[in-house]
Tab-separated table of C-alpha atoms in Angstrom:
chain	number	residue	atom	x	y	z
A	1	UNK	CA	0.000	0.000	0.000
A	2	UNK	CA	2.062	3.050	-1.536
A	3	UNK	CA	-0.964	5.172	-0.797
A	4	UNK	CA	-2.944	8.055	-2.841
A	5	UNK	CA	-0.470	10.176	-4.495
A	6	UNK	CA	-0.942	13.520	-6.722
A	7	UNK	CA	1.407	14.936	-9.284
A	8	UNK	CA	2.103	17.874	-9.149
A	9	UNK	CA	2.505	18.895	-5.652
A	10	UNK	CA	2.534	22.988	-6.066
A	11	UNK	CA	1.515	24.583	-9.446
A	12	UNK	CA	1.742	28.168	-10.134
A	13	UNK	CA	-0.100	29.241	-13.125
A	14	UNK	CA	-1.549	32.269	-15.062
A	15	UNK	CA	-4.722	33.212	-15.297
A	16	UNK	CA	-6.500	31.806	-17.988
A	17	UNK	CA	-3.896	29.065	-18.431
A	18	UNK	CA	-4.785	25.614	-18.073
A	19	UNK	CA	-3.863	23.124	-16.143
A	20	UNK	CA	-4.200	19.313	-15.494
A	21	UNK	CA	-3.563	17.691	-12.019
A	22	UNK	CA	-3.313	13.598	-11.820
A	23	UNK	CA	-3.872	11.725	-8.958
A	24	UNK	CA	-3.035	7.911	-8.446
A	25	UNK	CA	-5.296	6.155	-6.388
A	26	UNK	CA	-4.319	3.085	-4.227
A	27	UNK	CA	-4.361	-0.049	-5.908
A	28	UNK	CA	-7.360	-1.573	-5.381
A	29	UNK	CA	-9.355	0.692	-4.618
A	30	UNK	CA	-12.184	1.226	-7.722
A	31	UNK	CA	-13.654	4.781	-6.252
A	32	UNK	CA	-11.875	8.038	-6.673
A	33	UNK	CA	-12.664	11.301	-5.430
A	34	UNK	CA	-11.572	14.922	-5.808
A	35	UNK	CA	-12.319	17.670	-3.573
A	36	UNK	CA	-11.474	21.512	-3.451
A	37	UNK	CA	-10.280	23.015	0.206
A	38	UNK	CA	-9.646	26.697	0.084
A	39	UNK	CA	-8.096	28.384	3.256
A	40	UNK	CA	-9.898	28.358	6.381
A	41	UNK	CA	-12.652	26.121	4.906
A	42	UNK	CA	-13.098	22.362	4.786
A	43	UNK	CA	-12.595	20.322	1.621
A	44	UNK	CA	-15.588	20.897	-0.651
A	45	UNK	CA	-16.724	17.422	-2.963
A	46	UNK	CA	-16.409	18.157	-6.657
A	47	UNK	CA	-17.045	14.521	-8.020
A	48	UNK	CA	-16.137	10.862	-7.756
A	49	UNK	CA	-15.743	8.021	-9.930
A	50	UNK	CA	-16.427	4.428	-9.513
A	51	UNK	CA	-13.968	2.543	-11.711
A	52	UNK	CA	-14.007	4.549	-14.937
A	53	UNK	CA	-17.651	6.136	-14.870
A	54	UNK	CA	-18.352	9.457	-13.371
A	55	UNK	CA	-21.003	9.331	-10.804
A	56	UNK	CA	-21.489	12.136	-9.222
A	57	UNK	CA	-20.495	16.235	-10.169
A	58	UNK	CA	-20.831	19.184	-7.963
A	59	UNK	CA	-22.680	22.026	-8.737
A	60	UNK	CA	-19.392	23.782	-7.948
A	61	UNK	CA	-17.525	22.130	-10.817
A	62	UNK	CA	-18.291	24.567	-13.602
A	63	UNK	CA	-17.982	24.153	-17.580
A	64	UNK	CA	-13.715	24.984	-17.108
A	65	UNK	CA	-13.780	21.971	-14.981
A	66	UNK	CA	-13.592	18.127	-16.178
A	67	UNK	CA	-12.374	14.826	-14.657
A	68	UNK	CA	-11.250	11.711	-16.129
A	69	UNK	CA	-10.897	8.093	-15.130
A	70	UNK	CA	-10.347	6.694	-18.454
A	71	UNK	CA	-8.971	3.064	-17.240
A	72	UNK	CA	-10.768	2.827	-13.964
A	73	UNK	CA	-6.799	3.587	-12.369
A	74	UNK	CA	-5.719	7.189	-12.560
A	75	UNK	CA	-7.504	10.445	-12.529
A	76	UNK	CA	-7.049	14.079	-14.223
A	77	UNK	CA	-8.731	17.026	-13.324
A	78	UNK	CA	-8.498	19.455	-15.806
A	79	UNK	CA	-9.293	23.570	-15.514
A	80	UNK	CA	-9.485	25.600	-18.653
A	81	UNK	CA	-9.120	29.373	-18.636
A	82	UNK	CA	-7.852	29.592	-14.727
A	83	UNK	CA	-9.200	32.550	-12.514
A	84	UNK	CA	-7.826	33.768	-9.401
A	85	UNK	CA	-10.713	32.137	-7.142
A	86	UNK	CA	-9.385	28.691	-8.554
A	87	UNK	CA	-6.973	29.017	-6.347
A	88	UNK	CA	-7.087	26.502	-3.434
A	89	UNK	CA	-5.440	22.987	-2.627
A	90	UNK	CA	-7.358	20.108	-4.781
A	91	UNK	CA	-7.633	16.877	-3.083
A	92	UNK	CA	-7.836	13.621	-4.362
A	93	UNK	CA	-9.004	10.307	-1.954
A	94	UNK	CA	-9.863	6.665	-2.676
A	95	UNK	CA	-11.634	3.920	-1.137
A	96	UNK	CA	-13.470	0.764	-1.858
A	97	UNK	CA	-17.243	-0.121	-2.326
A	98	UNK	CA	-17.736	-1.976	0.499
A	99	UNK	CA	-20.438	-0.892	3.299
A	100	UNK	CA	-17.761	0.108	5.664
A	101	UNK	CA	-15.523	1.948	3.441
A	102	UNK	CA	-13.087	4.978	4.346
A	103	UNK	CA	-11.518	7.216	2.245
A	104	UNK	CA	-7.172	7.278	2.023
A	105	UNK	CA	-6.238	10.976	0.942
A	106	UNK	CA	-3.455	12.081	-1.201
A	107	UNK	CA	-1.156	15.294	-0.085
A	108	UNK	CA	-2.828	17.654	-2.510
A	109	UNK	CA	-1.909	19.877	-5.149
A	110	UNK	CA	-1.792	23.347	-4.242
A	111	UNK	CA	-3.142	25.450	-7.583
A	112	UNK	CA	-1.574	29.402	-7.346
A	113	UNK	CA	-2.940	31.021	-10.276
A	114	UNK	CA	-1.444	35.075	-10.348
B	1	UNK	CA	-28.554	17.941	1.907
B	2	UNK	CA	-26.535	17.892	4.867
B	3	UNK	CA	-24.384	20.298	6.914
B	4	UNK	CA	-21.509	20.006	9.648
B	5	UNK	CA	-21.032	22.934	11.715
B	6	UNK	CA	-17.556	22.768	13.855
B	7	UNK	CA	-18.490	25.167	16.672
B	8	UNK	CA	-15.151	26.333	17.880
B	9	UNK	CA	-12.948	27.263	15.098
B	10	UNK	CA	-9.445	27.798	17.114
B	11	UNK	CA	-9.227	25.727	20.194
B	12	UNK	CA	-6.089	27.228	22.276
B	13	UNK	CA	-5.161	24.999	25.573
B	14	UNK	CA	-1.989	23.540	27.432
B	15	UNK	CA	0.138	20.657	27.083
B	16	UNK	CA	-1.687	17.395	29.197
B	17	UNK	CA	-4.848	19.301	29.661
B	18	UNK	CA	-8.012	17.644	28.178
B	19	UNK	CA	-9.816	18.909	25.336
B	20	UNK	CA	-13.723	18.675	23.336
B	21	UNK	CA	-13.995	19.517	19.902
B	22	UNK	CA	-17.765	20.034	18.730
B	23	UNK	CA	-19.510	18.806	16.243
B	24	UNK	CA	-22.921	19.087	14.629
B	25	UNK	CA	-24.748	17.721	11.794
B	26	UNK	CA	-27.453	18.244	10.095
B	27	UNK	CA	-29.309	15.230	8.044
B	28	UNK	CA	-32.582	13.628	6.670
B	29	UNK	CA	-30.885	10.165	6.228
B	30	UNK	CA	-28.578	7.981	7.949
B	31	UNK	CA	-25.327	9.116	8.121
B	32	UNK	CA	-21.535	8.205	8.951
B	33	UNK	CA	-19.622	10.512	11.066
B	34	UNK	CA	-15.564	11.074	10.788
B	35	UNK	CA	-13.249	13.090	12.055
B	36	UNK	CA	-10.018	13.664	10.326
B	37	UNK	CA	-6.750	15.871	11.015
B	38	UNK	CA	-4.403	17.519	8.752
B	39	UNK	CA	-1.023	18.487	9.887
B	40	UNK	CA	0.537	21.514	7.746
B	41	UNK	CA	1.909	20.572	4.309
B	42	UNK	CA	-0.100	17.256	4.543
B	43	UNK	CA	-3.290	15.552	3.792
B	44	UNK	CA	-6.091	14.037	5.708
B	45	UNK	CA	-5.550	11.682	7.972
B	46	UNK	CA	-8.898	9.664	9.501
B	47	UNK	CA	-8.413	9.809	13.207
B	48	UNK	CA	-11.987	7.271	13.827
B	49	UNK	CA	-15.229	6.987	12.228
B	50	UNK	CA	-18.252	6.236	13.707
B	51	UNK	CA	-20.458	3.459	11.227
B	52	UNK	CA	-22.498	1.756	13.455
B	53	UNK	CA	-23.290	-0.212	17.317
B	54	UNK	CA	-21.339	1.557	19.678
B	55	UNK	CA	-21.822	5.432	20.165
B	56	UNK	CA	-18.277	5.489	21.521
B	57	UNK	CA	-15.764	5.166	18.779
B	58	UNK	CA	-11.987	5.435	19.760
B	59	UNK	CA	-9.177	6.203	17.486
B	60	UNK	CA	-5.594	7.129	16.767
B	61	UNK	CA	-3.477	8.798	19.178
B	62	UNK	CA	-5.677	8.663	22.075
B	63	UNK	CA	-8.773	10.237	20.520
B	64	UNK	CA	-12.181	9.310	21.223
B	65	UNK	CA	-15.780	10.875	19.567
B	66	UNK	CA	-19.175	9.737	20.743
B	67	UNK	CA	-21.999	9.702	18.496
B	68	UNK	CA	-25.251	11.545	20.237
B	69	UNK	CA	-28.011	11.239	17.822
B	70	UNK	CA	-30.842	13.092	19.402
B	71	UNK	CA	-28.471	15.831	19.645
B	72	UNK	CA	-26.893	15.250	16.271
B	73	UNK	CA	-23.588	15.656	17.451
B	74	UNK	CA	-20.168	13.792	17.353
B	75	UNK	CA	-17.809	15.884	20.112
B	76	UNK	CA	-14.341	14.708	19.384
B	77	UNK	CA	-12.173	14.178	22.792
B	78	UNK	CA	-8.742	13.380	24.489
B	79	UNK	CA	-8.132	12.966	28.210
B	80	UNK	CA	-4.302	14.665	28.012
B	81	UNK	CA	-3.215	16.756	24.822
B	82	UNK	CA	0.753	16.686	23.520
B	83	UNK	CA	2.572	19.354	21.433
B	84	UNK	CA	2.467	16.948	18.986
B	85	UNK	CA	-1.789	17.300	18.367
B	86	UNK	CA	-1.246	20.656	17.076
B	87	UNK	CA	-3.292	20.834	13.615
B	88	UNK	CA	-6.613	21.358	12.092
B	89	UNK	CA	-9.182	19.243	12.642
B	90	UNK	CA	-12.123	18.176	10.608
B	91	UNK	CA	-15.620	16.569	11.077
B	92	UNK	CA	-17.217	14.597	8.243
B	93	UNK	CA	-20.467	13.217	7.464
B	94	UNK	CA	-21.497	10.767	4.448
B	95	UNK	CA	-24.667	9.538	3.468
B	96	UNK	CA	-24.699	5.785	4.099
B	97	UNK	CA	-25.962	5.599	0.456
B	98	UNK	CA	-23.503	8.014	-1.443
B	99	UNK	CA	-19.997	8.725	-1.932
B	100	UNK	CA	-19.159	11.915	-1.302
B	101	UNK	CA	-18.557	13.962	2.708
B	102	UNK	CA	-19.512	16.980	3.276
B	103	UNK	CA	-16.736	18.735	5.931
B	104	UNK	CA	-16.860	21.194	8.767
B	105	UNK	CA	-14.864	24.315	8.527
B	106	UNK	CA	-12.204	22.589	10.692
B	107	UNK	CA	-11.055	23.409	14.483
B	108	UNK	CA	-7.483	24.780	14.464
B	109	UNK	CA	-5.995	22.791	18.339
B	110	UNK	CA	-2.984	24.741	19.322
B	111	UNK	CA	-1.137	22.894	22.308
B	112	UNK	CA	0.549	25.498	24.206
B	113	UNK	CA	3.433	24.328	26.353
């Protein structure tokens, strides 16, 4: 169990750049989740993924906003046309389907866009 | 829909004293409760979760919540504090049903020596 990691750690970007985030979920695990967690606040759900179809989307998650699961393994979360209030750490967790499942969080990837 | 409301959001006390960090949620279904920390620089970390049976659930690093549900609460405790539990901490509830948690604002526990 290497864990939930995300790649990159820290991106620094310019508005209305875009930029893609990956996360690598552990290796079993078929769900996927990303959340947004801006300072001072708690991490907000944007959507989750059981193996490679999307199953839930937040109303947050606006048209410059899209996640991927394509082989049920990894995930990319893409944002088109960055603005300053996407700025914030995105979070990426996985778990299993069973009744008593938890979620394993990755580190994050803090998103700086100037 | 639901809602978590963390009532105290910066908890100051001294090393070895005890400490209660409140929680409240708000749900039309059944839920599970959680309650998570996150050190600086680092990502969540489940300190216990409360599923089902007993309403006392004991964690990691001497934690302990207990689930009250005609109150809708789950107060996160531990008898004797360290340095070492300084971070943010965050409550969690999920539908029994769904996939997603919904998160508290987080209590910020600063262990003065």
């Amino acid at each position: 169990d290497t864990g939930v990691s995300q790649d990159p750690r820290h991106k620094i970007t310019k508005r209305g750049q875009n930029v893609t985030f990956r996360c690598d979920p552990i290796s079993e695990h078929n769900r996927l989740y990303w959340y947004r967690q801006t300072l001072g606040q708690g991490p907000e759900f944007l959507t989750y993924f059981q193996n490679e179809a999307q199953l839930e989307k937040s109303r947050l998650l606006s048209d410059r906003f899209s996640a991927e699961r394509p082989k049920g393994s990894f995930s990319t979360l893409e944002i088109q046309r960055t603005e300053q209030g996407d700025s914030a750490m995105y979070l990426c967790a996985s778990s299993t389907t069973g009744t008593n499942e938890r979620q394993y969080f990755g580190p994050g990837t803090r998103l700086t866009v100037t | 829909a639901q809602s978590v409301t963390q009532l105290d959001s910066q908890v100051p006390v001294f090393e070895e004293a005890p400490v209660e960090l409140r929680c409240n949620y708000s749900s039309s279904v059944s839920v599970y409760l959680f309650w998570y920390v996150q050190y600086p620089n680092q990502g969540l970390q489940l300190l216990l979760k409360y599923l089902s049976g007993s309403t006392l659930v004991k964690g990691i690093n001497g934690f302990e919540a207990e689930f009250n549900k005609s109150q809708t609460s789950f107060h996160l405790r531990k008898p004797s504090v360290h340095i070492s539990d300084t971070a943010e901490y965050f409550c969690a509830v999920r539908n029994t049903n769904a996939g997603k948690s919904t998160f508290g604002d987080g209590t910020t526990l600063t262990v003065k020596p």
